[in-house]
PDB file of C-alpha atoms in Angstrom:
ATOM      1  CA  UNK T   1     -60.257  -5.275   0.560  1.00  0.00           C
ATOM      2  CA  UNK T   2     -61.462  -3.444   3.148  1.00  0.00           C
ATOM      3  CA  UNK T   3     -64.299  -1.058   1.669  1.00  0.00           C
ATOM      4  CA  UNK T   4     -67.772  -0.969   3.242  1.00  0.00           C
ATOM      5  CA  UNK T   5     -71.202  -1.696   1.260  1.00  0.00           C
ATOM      6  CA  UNK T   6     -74.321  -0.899   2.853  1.00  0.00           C
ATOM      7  CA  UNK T   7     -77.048  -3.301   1.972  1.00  0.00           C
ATOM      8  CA  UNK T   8     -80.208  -3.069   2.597  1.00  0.00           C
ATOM      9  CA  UNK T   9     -83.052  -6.009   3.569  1.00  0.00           C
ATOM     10  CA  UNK T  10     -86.492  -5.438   2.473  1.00  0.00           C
ATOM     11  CA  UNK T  11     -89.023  -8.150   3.422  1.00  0.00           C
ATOM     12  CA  UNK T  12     -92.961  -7.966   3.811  1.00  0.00           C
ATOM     13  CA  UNK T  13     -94.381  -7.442   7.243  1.00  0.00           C
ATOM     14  CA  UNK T  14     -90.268  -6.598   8.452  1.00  0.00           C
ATOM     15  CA  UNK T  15     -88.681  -3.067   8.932  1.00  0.00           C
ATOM     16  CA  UNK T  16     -86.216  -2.498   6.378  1.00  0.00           C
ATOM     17  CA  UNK T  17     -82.767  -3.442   8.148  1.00  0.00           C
ATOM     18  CA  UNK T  18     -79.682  -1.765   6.630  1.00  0.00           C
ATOM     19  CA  UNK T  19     -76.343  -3.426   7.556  1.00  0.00           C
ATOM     20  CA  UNK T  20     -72.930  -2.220   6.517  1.00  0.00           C
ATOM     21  CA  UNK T  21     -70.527  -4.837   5.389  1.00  0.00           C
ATOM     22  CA  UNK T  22     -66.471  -4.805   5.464  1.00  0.00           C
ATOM     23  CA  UNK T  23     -65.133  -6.569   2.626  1.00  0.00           C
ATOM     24  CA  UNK T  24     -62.454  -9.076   3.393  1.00  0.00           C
ATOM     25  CA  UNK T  25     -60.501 -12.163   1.714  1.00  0.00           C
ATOM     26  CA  UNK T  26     -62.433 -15.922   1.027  1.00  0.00           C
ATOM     27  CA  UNK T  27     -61.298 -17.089   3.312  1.00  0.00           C
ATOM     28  CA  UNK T  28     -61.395 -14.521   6.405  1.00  0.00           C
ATOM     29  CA  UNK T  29     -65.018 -13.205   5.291  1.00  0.00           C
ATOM     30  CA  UNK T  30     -67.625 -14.285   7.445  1.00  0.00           C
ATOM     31  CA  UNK T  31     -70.903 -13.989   6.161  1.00  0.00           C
ATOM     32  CA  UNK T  32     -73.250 -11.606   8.201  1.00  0.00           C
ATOM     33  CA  UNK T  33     -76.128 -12.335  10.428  1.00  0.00           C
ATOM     34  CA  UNK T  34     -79.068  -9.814   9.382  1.00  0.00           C
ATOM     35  CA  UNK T  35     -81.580  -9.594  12.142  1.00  0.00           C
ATOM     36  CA  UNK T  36     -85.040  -8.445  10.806  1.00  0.00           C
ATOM     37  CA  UNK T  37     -87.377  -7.125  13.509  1.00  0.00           C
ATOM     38  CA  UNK T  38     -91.411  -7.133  12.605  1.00  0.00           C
ATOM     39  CA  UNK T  39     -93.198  -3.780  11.099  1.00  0.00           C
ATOM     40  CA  UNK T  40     -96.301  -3.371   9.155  1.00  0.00           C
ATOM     41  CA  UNK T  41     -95.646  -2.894   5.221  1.00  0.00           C
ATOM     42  CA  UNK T  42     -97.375  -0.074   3.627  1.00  0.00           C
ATOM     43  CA  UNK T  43    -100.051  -2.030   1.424  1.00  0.00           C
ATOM     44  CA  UNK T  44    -101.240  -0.279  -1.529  1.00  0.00           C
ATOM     45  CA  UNK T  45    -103.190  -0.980  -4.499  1.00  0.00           C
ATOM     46  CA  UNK T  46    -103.091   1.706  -7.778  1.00  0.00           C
ATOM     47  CA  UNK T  47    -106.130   2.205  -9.475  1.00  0.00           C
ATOM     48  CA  UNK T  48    -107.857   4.410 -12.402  1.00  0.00           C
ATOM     49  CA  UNK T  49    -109.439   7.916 -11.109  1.00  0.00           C
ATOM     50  CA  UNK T  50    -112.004   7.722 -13.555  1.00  0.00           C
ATOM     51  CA  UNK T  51    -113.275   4.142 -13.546  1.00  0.00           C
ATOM     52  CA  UNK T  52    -112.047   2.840 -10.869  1.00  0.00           C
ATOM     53  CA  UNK T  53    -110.224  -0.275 -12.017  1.00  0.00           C
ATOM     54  CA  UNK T  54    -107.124  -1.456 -11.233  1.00  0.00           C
ATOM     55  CA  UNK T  55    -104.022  -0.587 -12.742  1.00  0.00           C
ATOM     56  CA  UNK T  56    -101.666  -3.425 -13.127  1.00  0.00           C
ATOM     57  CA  UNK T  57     -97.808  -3.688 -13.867  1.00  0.00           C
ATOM     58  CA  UNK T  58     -97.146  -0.355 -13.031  1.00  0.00           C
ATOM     59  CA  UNK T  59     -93.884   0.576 -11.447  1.00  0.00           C
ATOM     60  CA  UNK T  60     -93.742   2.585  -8.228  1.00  0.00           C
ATOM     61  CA  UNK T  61     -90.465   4.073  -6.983  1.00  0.00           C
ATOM     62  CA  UNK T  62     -90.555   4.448  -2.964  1.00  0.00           C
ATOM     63  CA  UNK T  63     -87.932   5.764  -0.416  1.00  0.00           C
ATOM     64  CA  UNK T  64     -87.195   7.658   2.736  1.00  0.00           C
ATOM     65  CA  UNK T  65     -86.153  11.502   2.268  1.00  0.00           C
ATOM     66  CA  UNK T  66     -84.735  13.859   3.814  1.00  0.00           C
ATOM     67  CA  UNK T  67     -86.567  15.568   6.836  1.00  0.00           C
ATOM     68  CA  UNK T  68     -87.235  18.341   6.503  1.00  0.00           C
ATOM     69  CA  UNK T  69     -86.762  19.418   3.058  1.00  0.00           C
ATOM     70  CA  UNK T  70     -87.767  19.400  -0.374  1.00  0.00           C
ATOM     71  CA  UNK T  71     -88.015  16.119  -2.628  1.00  0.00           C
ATOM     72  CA  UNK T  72     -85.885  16.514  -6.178  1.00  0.00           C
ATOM     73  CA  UNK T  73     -87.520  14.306  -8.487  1.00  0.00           C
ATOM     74  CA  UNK T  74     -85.773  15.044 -12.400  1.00  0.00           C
ATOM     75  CA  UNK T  75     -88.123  12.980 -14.309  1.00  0.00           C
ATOM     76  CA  UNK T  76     -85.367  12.462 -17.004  1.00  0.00           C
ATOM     77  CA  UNK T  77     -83.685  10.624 -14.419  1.00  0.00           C
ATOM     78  CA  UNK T  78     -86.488   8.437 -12.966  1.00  0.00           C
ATOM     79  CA  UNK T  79     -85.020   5.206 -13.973  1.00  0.00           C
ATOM     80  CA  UNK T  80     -81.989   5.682 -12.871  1.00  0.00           C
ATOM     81  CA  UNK T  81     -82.724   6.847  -9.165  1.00  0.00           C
ATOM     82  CA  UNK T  82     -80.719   5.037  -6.543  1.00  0.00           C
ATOM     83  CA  UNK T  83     -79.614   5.538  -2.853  1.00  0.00           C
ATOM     84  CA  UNK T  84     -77.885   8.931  -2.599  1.00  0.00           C
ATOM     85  CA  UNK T  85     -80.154  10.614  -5.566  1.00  0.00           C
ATOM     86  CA  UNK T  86     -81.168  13.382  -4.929  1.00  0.00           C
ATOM     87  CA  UNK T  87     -81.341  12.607  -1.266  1.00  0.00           C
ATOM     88  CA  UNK T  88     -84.004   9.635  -1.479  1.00  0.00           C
ATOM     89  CA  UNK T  89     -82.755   6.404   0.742  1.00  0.00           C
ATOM     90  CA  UNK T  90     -84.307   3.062   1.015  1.00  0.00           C
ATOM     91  CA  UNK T  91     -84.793   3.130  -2.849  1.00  0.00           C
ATOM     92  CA  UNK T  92     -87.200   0.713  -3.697  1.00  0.00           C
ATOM     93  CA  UNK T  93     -89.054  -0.609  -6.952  1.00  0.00           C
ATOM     94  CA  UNK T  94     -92.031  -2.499  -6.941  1.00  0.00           C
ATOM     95  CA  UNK T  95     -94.693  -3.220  -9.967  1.00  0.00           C
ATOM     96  CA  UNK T  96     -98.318  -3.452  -9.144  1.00  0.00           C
ATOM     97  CA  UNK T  97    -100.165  -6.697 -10.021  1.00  0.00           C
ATOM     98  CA  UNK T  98    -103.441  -7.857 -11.440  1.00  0.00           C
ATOM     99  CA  UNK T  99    -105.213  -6.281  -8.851  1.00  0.00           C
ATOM    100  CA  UNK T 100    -103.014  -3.122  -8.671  1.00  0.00           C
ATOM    101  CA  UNK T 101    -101.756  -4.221  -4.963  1.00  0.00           C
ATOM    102  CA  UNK T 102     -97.771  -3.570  -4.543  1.00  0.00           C
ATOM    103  CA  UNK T 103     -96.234  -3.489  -0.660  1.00  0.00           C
ATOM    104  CA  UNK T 104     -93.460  -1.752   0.060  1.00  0.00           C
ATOM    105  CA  UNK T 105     -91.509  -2.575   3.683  1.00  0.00           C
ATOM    106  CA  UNK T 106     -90.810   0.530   5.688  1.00  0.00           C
ATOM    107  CA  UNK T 107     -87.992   1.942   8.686  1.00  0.00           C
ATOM    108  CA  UNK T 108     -89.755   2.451  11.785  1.00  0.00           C
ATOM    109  CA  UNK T 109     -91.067   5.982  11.809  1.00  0.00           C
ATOM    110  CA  UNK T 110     -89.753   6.650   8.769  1.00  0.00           C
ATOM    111  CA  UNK T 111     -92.618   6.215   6.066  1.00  0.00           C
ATOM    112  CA  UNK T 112     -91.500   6.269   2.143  1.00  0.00           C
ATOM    113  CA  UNK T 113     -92.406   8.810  -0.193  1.00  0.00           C
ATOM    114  CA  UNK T 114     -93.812   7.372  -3.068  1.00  0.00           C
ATOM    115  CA  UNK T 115     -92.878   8.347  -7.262  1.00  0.00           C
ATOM    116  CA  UNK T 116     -95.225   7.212 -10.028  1.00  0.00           C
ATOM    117  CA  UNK T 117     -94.250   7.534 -13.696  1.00  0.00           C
ATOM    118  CA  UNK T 118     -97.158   5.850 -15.810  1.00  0.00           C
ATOM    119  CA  UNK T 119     -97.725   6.177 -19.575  1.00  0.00           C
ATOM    120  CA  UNK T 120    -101.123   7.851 -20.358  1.00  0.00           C
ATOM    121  CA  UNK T 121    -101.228   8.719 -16.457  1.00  0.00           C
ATOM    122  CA  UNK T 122    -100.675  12.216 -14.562  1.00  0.00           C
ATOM    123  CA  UNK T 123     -96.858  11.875 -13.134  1.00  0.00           C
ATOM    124  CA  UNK T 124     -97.446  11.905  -8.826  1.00  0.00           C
ATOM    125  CA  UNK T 125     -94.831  12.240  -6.133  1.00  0.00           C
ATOM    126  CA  UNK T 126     -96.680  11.341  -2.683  1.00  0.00           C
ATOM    127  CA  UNK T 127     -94.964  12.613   0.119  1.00  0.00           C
ATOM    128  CA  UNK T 128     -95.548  10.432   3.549  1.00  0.00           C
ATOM    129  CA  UNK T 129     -97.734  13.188   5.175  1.00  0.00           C
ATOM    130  CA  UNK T 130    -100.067  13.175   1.747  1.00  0.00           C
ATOM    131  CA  UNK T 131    -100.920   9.748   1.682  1.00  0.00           C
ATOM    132  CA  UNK T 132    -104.155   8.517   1.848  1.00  0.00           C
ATOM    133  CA  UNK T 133    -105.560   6.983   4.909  1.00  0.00           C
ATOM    134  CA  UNK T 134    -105.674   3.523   4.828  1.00  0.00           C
ATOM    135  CA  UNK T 135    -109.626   1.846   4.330  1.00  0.00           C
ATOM    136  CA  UNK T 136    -111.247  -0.891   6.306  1.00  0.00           C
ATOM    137  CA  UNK T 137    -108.774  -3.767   4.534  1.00  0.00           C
ATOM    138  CA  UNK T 138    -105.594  -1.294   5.652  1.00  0.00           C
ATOM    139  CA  UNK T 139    -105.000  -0.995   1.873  1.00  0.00           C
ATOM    140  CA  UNK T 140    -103.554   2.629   0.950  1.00  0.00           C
ATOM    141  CA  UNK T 141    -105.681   3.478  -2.198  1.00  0.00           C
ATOM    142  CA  UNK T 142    -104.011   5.720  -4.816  1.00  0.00           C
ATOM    143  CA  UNK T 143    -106.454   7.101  -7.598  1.00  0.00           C
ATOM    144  CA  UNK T 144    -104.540   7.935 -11.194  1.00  0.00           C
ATOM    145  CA  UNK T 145    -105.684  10.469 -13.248  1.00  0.00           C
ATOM    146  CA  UNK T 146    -105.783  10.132 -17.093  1.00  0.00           C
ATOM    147  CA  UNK T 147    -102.128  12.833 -18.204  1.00  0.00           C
ATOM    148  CA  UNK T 148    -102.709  16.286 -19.424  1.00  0.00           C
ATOM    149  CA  UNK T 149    -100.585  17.334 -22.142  1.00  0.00           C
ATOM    150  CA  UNK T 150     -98.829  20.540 -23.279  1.00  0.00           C
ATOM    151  CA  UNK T 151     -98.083  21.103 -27.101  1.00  0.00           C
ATOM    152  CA  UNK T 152     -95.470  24.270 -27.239  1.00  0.00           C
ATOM    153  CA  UNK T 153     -94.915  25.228 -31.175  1.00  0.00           C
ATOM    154  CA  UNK T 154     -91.314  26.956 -31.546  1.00  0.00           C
ATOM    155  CA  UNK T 155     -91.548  29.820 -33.938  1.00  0.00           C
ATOM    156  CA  UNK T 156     -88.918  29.213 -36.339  1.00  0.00           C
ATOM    157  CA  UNK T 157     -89.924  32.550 -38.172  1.00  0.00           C
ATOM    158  CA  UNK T 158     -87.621  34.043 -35.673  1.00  0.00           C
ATOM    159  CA  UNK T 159     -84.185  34.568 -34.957  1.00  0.00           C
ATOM    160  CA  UNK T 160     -84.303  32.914 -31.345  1.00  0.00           C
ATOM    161  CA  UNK T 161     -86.478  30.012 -32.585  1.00  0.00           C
ATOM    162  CA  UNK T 162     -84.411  29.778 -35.784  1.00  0.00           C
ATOM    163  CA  UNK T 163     -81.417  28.922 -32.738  1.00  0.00           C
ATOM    164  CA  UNK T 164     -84.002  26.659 -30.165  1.00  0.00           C
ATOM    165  CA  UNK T 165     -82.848  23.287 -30.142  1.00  0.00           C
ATOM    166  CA  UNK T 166     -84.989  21.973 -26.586  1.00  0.00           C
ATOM    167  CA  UNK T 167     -87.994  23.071 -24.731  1.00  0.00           C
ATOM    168  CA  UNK T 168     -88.319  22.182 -21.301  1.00  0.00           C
ATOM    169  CA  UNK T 169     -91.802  23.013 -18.957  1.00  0.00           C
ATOM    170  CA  UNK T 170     -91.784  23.936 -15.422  1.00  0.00           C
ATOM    171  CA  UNK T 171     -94.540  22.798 -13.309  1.00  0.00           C
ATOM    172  CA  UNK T 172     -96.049  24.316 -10.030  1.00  0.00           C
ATOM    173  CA  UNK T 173     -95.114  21.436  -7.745  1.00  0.00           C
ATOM    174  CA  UNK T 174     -96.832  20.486  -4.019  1.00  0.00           C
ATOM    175  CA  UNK T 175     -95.153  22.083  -1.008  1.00  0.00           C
ATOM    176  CA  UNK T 176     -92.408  20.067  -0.512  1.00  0.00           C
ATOM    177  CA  UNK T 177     -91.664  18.805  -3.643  1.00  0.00           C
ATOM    178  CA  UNK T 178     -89.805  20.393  -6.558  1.00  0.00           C
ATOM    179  CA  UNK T 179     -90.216  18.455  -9.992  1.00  0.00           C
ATOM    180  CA  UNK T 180     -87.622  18.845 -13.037  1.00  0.00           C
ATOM    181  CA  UNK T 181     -89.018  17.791 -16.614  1.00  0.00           C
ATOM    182  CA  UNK T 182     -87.047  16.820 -19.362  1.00  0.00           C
ATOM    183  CA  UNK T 183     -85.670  18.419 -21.696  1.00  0.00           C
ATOM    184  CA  UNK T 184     -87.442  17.790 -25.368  1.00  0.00           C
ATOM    185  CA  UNK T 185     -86.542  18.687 -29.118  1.00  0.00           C
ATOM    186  CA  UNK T 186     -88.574  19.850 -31.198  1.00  0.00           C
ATOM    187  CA  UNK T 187     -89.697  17.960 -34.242  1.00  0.00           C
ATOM    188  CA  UNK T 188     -89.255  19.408 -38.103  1.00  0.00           C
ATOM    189  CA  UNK T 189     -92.340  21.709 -37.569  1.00  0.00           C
ATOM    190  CA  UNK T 190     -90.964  23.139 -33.879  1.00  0.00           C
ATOM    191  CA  UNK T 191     -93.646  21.340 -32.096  1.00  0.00           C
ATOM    192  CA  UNK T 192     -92.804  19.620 -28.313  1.00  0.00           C
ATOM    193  CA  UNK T 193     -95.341  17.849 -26.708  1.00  0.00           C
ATOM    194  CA  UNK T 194     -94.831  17.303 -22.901  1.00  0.00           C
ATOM    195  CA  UNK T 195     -96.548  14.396 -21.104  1.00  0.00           C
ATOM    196  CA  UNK T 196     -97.846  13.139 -17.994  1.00  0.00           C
ATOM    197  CA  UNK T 197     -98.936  16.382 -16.388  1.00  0.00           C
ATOM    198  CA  UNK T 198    -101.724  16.466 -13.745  1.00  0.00           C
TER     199      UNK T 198
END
């Protein structure tokens, strides 16, 4: 008794409202009265650089970060990202539909950066200042480009890549953001194939 839990409301066409809760005995607790006070929703709809179409069922990671300061996303970790990681709040998940359209609810004045991790698609980390301006529906379009991919062969001819047991890549991230790949073994012939470049 007696700890706190912060939870967090997000509703369509509502601010996000964040409320901190005291827990307390049956029959003492009272349950809380969350007040949710209108703001637009970013609306956003995910679609395929090269064609076009939309790209459904697609999961989109969104939340506030710190300003200012530079965005950790450790792509090893994507799934498990949470409120507190790496200093992202207002975690949010949403999966695109049919029509690629997600919304995500937003804190007044304080837009959500945007993470996209999607098989056979270039990895993208949208800060709020690099998203696209929104087109005569108010929809935020976000073009995906088909991955890039980096095969690295480990010499095993060699002392040091007789002892290599991982690769990892480093990429040349956007101001702003810093991104940390995984780390990869090698198969039987020392190849390690990284994915989901841009």
């Amino acid at each position: 008794l007696g700890g706190v839990t912060v939870v967090r409301v997000f509703a369509a066409g509502y601010g996000v409202a964040v409320l901190k809760v005291k827990a307390d005995s049956p029959e003492r607790a009272k349950a809380p009265e969350i007040r949710l006070k209108k703001h637009p929703s970013l609306e956003g709809r995910l679609v395929d650089a090269a064609t076009g179409k939309p790209l459904p069922n697609v999961e989109i990671m969104a939340g506030s970060v710190p300003q200012p300061g530079t965005v950790i996303v450790e792509w090893a970790s994507f799934g498990e990202f949470a409120d507190g990681h790496h200093g992202f709040t207002n975690v949010l998940r949403v999966t695109t539909d049919e029509d690629g359209r997600f919304t995500i609810p937003e804190l007044d004045g304080d837009r959500a950066a945007l993470v996209l991790k999607q098989r056979g698609y270039e990895r993208r980390v949208i800060l709020p200042a690099d998203r696209s301006e929104l087109d005569a529906q108010g929809i935020c379009q976000i073009p995906l480009h088909p991955e890039a991919t980096v095969t690295a062969i480990i010499d095993r001819s060699t002392p040091l890549g007789q002892l290599a047991n991982s690769a990892v890549i480093t990429v040349d991230s956007s101001p702003g953001v810093e991104q940390m790949h995984e780390h990869l073994s090698p198969d039987e012939s020392g190849r390690v194939t990284f994915e989901g470049l841009g």
